[in-house]
Coordinates of C-alpha atoms in Angstrom, one line a residue:
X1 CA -2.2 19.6 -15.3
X2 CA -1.5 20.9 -18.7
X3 CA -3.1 17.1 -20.3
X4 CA -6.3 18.1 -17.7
X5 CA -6.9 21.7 -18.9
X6 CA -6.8 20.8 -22.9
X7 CA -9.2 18.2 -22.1
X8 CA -11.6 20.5 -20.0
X9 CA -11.3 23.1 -22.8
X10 CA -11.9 20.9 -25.4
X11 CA -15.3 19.5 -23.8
X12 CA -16.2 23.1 -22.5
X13 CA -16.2 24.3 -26.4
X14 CA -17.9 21.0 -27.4
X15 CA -20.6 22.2 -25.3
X16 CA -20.5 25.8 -26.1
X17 CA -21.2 24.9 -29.5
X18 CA -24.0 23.1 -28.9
X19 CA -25.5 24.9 -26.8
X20 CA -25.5 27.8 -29.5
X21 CA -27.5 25.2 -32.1
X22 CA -30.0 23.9 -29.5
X23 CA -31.3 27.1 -27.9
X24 CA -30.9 28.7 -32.2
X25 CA -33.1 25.9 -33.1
X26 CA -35.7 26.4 -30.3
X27 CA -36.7 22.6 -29.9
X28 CA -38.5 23.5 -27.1
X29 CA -41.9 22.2 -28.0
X30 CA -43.8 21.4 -25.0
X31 CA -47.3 22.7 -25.1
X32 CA -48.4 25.6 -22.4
X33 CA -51.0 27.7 -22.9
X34 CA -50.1 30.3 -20.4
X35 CA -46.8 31.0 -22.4
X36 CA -49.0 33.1 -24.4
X37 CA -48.5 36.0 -21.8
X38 CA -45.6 38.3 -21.4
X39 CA -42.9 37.3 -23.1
X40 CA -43.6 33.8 -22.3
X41 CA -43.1 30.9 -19.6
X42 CA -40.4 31.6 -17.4
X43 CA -37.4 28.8 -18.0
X44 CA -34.8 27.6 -14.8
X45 CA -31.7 28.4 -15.8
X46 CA -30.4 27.5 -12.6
X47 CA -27.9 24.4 -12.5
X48 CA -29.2 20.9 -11.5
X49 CA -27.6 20.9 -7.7
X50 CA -30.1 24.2 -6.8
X51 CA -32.8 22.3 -8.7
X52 CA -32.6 19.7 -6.0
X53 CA -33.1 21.5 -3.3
X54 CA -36.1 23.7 -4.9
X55 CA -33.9 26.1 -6.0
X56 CA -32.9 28.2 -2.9
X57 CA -29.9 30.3 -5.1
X58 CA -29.9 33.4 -2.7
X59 CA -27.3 32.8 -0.5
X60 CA -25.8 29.6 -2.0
X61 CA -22.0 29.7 -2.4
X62 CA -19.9 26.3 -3.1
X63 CA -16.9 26.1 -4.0
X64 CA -16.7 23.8 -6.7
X65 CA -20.6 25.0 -7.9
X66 CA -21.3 28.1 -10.0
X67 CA -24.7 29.8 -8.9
X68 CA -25.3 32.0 -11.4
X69 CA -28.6 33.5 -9.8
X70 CA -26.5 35.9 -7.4
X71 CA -23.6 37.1 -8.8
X72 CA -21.7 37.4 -5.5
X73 CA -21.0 33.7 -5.1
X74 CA -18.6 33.8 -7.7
X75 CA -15.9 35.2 -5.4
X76 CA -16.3 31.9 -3.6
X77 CA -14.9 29.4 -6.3
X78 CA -11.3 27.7 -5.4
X79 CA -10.8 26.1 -8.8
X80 CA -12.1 26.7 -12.4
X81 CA -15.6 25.1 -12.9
X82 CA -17.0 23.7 -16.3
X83 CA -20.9 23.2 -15.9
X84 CA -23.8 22.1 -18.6
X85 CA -27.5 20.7 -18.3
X86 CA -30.0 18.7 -19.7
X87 CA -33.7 19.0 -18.7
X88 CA -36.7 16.5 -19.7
X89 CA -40.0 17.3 -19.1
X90 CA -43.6 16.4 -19.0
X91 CA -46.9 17.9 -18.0
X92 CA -50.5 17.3 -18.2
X93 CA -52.6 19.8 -19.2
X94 CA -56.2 20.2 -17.5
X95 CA -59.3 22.3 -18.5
X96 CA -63.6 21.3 -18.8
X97 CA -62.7 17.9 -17.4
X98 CA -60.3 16.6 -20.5
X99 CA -57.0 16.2 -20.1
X100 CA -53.9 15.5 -22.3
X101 CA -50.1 15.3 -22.3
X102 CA -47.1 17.0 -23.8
X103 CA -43.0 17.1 -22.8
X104 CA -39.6 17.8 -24.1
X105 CA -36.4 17.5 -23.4
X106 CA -33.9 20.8 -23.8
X107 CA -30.7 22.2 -23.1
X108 CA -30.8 23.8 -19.5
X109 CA -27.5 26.3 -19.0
X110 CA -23.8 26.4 -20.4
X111 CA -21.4 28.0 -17.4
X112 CA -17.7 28.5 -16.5
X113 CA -15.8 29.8 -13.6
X114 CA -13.0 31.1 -12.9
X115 CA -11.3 32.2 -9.6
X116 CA -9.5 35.2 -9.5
X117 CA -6.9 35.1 -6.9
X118 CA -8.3 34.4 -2.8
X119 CA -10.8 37.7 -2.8
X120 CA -12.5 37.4 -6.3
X121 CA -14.6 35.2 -9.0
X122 CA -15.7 35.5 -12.3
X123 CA -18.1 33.2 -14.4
X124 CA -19.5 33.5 -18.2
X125 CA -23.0 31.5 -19.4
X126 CA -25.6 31.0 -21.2
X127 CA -29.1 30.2 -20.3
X128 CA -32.5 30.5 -21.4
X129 CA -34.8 32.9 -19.9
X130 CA -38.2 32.2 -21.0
X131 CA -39.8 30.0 -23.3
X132 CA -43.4 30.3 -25.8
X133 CA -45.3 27.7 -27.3
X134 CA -48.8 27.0 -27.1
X135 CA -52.0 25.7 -29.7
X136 CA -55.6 26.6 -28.5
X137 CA -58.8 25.7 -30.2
X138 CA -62.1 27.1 -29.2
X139 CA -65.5 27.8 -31.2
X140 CA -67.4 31.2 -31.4
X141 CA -70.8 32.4 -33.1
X142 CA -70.1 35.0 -35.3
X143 CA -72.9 37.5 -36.1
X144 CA -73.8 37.3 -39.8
X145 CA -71.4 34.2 -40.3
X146 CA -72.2 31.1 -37.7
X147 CA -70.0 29.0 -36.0
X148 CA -66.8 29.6 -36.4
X149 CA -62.9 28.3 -34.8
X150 CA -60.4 30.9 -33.2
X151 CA -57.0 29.2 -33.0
X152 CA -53.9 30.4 -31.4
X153 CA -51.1 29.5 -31.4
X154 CA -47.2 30.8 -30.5
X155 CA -43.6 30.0 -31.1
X156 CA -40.1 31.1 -29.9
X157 CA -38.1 32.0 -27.0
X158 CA -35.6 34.5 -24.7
X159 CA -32.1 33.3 -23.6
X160 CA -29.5 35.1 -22.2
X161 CA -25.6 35.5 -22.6
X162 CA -24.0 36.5 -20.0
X163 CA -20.6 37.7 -18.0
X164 CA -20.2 38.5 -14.2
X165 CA -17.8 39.2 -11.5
X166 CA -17.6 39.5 -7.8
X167 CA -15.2 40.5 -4.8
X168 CA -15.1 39.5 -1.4
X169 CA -14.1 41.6 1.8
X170 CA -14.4 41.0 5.8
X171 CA -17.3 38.3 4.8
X172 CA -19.5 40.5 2.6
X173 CA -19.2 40.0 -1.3
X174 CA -21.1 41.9 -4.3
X175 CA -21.1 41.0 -7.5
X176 CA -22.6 41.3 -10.7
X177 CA -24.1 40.1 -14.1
X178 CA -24.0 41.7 -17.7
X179 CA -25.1 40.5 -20.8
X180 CA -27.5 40.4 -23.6
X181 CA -31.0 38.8 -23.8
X182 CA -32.1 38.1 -26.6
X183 CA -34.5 35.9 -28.8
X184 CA -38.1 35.7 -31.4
X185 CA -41.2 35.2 -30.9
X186 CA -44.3 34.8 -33.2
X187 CA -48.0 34.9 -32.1
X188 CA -50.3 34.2 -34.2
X189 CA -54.6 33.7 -34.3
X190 CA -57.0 32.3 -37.0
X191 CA -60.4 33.2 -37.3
X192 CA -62.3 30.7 -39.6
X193 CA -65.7 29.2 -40.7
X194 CA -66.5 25.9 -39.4
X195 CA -68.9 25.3 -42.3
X196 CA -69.4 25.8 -46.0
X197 CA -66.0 27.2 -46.1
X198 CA -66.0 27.8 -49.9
X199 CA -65.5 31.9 -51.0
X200 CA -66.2 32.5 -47.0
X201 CA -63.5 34.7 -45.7
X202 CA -61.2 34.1 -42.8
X203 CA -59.0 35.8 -40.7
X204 CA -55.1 35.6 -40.2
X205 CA -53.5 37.8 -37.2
X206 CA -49.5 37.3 -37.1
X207 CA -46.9 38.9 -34.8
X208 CA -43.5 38.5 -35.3
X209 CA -41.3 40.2 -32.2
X210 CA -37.6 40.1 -32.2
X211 CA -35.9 40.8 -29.0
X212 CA -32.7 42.1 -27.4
X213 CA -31.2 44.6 -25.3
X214 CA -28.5 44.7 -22.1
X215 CA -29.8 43.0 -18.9
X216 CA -28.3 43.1 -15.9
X217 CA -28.3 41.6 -12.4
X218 CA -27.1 42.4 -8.7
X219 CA -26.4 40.0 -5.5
X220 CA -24.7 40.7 -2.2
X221 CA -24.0 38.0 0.5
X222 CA -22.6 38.2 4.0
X223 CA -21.1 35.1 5.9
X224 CA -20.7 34.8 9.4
X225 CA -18.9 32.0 11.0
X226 CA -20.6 30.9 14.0
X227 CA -18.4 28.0 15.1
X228 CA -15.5 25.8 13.7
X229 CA -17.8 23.4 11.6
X230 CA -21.1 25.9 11.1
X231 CA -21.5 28.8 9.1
X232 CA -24.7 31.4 8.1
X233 CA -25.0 32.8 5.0
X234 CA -27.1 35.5 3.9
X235 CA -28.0 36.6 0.4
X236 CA -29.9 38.5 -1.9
X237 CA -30.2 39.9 -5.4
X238 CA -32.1 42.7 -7.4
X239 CA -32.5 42.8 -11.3
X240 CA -34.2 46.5 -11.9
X241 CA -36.7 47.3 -14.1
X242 CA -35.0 47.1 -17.3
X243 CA -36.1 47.8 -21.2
X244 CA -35.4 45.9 -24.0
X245 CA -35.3 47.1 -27.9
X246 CA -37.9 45.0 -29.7
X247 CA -38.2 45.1 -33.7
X248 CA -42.2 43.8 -35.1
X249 CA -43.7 42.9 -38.1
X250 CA -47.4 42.9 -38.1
X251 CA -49.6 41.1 -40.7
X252 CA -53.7 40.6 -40.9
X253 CA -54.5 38.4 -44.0
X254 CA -57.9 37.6 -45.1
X255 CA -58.4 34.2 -47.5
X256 CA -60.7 32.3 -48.5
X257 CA -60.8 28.7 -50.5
X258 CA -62.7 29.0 -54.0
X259 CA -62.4 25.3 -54.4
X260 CA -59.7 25.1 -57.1
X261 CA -57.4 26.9 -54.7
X262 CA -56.8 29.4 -51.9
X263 CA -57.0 33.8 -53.0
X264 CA -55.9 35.6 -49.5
X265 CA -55.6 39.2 -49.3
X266 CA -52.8 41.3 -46.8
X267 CA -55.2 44.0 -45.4
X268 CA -52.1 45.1 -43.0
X269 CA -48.2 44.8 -43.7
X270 CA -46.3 46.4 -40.5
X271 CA -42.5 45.7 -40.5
X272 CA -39.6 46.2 -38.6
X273 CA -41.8 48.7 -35.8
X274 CA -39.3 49.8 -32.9
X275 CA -40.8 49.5 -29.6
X276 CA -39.9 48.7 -26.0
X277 CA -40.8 45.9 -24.0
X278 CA -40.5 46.6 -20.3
X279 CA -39.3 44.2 -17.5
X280 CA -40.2 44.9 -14.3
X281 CA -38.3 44.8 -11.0
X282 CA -37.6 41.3 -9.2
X283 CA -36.1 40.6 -6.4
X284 CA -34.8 37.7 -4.1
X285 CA -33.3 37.0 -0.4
X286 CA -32.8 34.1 1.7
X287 CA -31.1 32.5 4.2
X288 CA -28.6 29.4 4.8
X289 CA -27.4 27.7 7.4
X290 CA -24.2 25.0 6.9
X291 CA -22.6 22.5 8.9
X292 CA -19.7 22.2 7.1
X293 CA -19.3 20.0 4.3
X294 CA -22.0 17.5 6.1
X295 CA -25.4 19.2 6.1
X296 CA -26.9 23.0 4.8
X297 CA -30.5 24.2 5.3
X298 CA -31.8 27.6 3.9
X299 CA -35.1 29.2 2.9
X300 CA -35.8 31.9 -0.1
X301 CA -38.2 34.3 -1.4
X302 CA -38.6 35.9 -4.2
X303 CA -40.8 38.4 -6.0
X304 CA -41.8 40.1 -9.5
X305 CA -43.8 43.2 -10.0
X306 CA -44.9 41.7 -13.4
X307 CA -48.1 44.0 -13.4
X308 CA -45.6 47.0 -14.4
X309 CA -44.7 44.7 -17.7
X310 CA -45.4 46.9 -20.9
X311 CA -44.6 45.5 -24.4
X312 CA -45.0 48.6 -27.1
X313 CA -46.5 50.7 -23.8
X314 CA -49.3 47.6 -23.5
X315 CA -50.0 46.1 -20.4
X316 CA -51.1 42.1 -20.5
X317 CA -52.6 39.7 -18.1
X318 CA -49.6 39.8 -15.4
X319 CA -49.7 40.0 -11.6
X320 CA -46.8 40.4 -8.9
X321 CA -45.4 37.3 -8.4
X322 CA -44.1 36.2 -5.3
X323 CA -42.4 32.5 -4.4
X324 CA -41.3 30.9 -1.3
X325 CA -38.9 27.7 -1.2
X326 CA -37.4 25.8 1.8
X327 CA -34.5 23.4 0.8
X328 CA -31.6 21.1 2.2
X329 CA -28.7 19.0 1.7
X330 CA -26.5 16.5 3.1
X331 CA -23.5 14.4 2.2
X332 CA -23.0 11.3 5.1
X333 CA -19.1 11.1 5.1
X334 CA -17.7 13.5 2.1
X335 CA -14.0 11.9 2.9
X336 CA -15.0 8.1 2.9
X337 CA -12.6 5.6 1.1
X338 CA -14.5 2.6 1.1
X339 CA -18.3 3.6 1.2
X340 CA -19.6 5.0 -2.3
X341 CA -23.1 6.0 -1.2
X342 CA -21.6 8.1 1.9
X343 CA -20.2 10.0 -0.6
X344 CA -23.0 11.1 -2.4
X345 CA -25.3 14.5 -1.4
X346 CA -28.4 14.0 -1.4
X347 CA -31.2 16.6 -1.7
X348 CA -34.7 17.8 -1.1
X349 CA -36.9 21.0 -1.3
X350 CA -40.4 22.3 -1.3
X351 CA -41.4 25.4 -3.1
X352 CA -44.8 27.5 -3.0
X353 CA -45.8 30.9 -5.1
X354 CA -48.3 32.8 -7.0
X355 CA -47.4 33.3 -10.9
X356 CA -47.2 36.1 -12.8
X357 CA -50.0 35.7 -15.1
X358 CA -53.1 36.5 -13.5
X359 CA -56.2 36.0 -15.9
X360 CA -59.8 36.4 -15.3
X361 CA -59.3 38.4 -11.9
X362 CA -57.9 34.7 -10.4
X363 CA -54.6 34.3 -9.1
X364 CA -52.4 31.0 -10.7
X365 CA -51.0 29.8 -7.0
X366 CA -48.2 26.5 -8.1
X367 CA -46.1 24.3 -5.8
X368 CA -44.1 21.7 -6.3
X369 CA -41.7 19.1 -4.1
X370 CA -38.0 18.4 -5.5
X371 CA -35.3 15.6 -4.6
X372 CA -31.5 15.2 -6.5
X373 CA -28.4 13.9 -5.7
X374 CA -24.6 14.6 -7.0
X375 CA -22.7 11.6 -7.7
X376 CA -19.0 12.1 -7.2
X377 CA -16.2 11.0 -9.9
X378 CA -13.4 9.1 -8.0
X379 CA -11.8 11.3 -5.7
X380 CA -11.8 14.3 -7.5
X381 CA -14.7 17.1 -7.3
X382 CA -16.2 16.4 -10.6
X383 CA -19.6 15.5 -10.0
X384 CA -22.7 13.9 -12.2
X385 CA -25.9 15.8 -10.6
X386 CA -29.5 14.5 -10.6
X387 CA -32.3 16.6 -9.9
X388 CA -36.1 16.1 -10.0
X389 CA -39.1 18.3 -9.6
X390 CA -43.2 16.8 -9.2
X391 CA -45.7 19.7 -9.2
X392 CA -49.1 21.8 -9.9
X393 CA -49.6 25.3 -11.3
X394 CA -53.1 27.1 -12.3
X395 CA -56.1 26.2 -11.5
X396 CA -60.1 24.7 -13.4
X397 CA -61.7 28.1 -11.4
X398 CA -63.6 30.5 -14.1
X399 CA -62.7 28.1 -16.9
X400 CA -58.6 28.4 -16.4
X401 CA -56.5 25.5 -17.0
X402 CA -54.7 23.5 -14.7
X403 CA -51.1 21.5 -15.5
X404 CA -49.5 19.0 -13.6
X405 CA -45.8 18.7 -14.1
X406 CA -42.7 16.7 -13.5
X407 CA -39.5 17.7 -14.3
X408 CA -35.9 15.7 -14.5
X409 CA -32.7 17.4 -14.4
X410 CA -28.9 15.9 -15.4
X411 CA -25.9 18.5 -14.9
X412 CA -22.4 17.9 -14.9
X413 CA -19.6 19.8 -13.1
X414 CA -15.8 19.3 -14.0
X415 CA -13.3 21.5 -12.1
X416 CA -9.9 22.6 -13.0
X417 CA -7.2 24.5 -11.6
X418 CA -5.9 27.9 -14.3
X419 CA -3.3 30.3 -13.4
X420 CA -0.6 27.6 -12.0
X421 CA 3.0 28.3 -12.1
X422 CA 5.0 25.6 -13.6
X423 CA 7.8 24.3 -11.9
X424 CA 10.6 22.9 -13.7
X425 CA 13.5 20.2 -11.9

């Protein structure tokens, strides 16, 4: 046991560590215009079994699984529970009947838990929360000056670092998150003359906003027994509207090329200005229905009120959000000797919702269908998870921009058991 838990440790830290370098170096560079808005695209942080199943996280409890969406679940872990991801991927972008292509491949989420005795849980992560980069292109006619380029472009991201605990009693748990969000993110549009671009001025408009302030989270979850082999679980979670401290340096340069070089010109210098960026309430609930260890159905929704979302007491081009997701799961013989592939649990989901960025008075409506697996190691509950999501979001209406995506998904779970009393002969 002692040989198990140095090894788990040892790979846990591995982990940590890089985690902490990939989400500091922000390799994230996949290309989406809408993660202009807000404080950019929303990340999963979820872990690659939920993925599978469209992520249905509100009353999803497993023993050997950390959900760190609600909070509550972790009074349901038997055995200490190492967990990382990997995410790839790819998405074609859509608008005026061109298209083109982008993708990356970036850590997903960093997780432990821990039991704490038969009635309690506790886990510790970290995750990213949202994610910004984008480059747009677009010509204008400016009065006096003729045709000109506006670019625009953006660069950063949120992630989050958290602890949480729960307690069970009589079926009903509570439980939940605390930690710090955190994170950079630089805006930044040109304005500049197409041609004869010698001594004619141009425009440079830069934003840089550093974030970070508590967040917090809250789940509950009831489960009721209904027979010796099927169980329904109920669950939801609430993360209140909640302000963070932001720190910005504004700059406006004007340049121009003379021909032997570049003269520019900082008309406004703005650093370090405190504001606030306010996140607004979200919500989730849901349903779940197991069989035991065979089979579990369950449903979710979810909703933002994203159009109360102030950064330095500005509103931006955000809606309420809402999201509905069916998924399910099944494992053909959990306990089989000789079968490998009975083993296995194999997954599917659907998901449908409206986004939070609303432009042009049109609602972004995205769905998206989603399969995985979890490949078992031996006979122990380790597991090697595979999850993958195909889907649409936005829309070519009043000039909008439409991406197709597919996403891929590799997790890892290694359990261990803490807090054993050593026996001696």
């Amino acid at each position: 046991m002692c040989h198990n838990y140095n090894k788990h440790l040892v790979v846990t830290l591995c982990l940590l560590t890089a985690g902490l370098n990939s989400l500091a170096q922000n390799s994230n560079k996949e290309n989406s215009p809408y993660s202009r808005y807000g404080i950019g695209e929303q990340r999963n942080g979820l872990n690659t079994v939920l993925k599978g199943m469209a992520s249905i996280s509100s009353a999803y409890a497993n023993e050997y699984n950390v959900n760190t969406d609600n909070p509550a679940s972790y009074a349901t872990l038997k055995l200490t529970t190492y967990e990382a991801g990997a995410e790839g991927s790819m998405r074609t972008i859509s608008a005026n009947n061109k298209s083109y292509g982008t993708g990356t491949a970036t850590l997903s989420y960093l997780t432990v838990g821990v039991p704490l005795g038969k009635y309690a849980g506790m886990a510790l992560g970290l995750r990213p929360m949202t994610r910004t980069f984008y480059r747009m292109n677009d010509t204008t006619e400016l009065t006096g000056i003729g045709p000109a380029v506006r670019s625009y472009s953006g660069d950063g991201s949120t992630n989050y670092a958290f602890i949480g605990a729960a307690g069970t009693y009589g079926g009903f748990s509570i439980g939940v998150n605390v930690g710090y969000l955190f994170g950079t993110i630089k805006n930044t549009s040109l304005v500049y003359k197409i041609y004869d671009t010698v001594n004619t001025y141009n425009a440079d408009f830069s934003k840089f906003t550093k974030i970070g302030g508590i967040y917090y989270k809250l789940g509950v979850m009831y489960n009721a027994k209904l027979s010796d082999k099927m169980n329904l679980r109920i669950g939801g979670t609430s993360t209140l509207g909640q302000n963070l401290n932001a720190w910005r340096d504004d700059y406006a340069i004007s340049w121009r090329n003379t021909g032997t070089g570049t003269i520019s010109d900082t008309v406004v210098n703005n650093q370090q200005v405190k504001g606030t960026i306010e996140l607004p309430l979200s919500y989730t609930f849901g349903a779940q229905l197991a069989g035991g260890e065979k089979w579990m159905v369950g449903i979710d929704y979810s909703g933002g009120q994203w159009s109360d979302f102030r950064s330095y007491g500005i509103a931006d081009s955000l809606g309420n959000s809402s999201r509905i997701a069916v998924g399910a799961e099944f494992t053909p013989n959990a306990a089989s000797i000789y079968n490998y592939l009975q083993r296995i649990t194999y997954r599917l989901g659907f998901y449908y919702g409206t986004d939070y960025v609303k432009l042009r008075g049109t609602d972004l409506n995205y769905y998206a269908v989603t399969a995985g697996a979890s490949l078992p190691f031996k006979r122990s509950p380790d597991r090697l998870h595979l999850g993958v999501e195909l889907g649409k979001r936005g829309t070519e209406v009043n000039g909008l921009i439409r991406e197709n995506f597919f996403r891929f998904s590799l997790g890892i779970s290694l359990n261990d058991r803490w807090f054993v009393k050593r026996k001696y002969d």
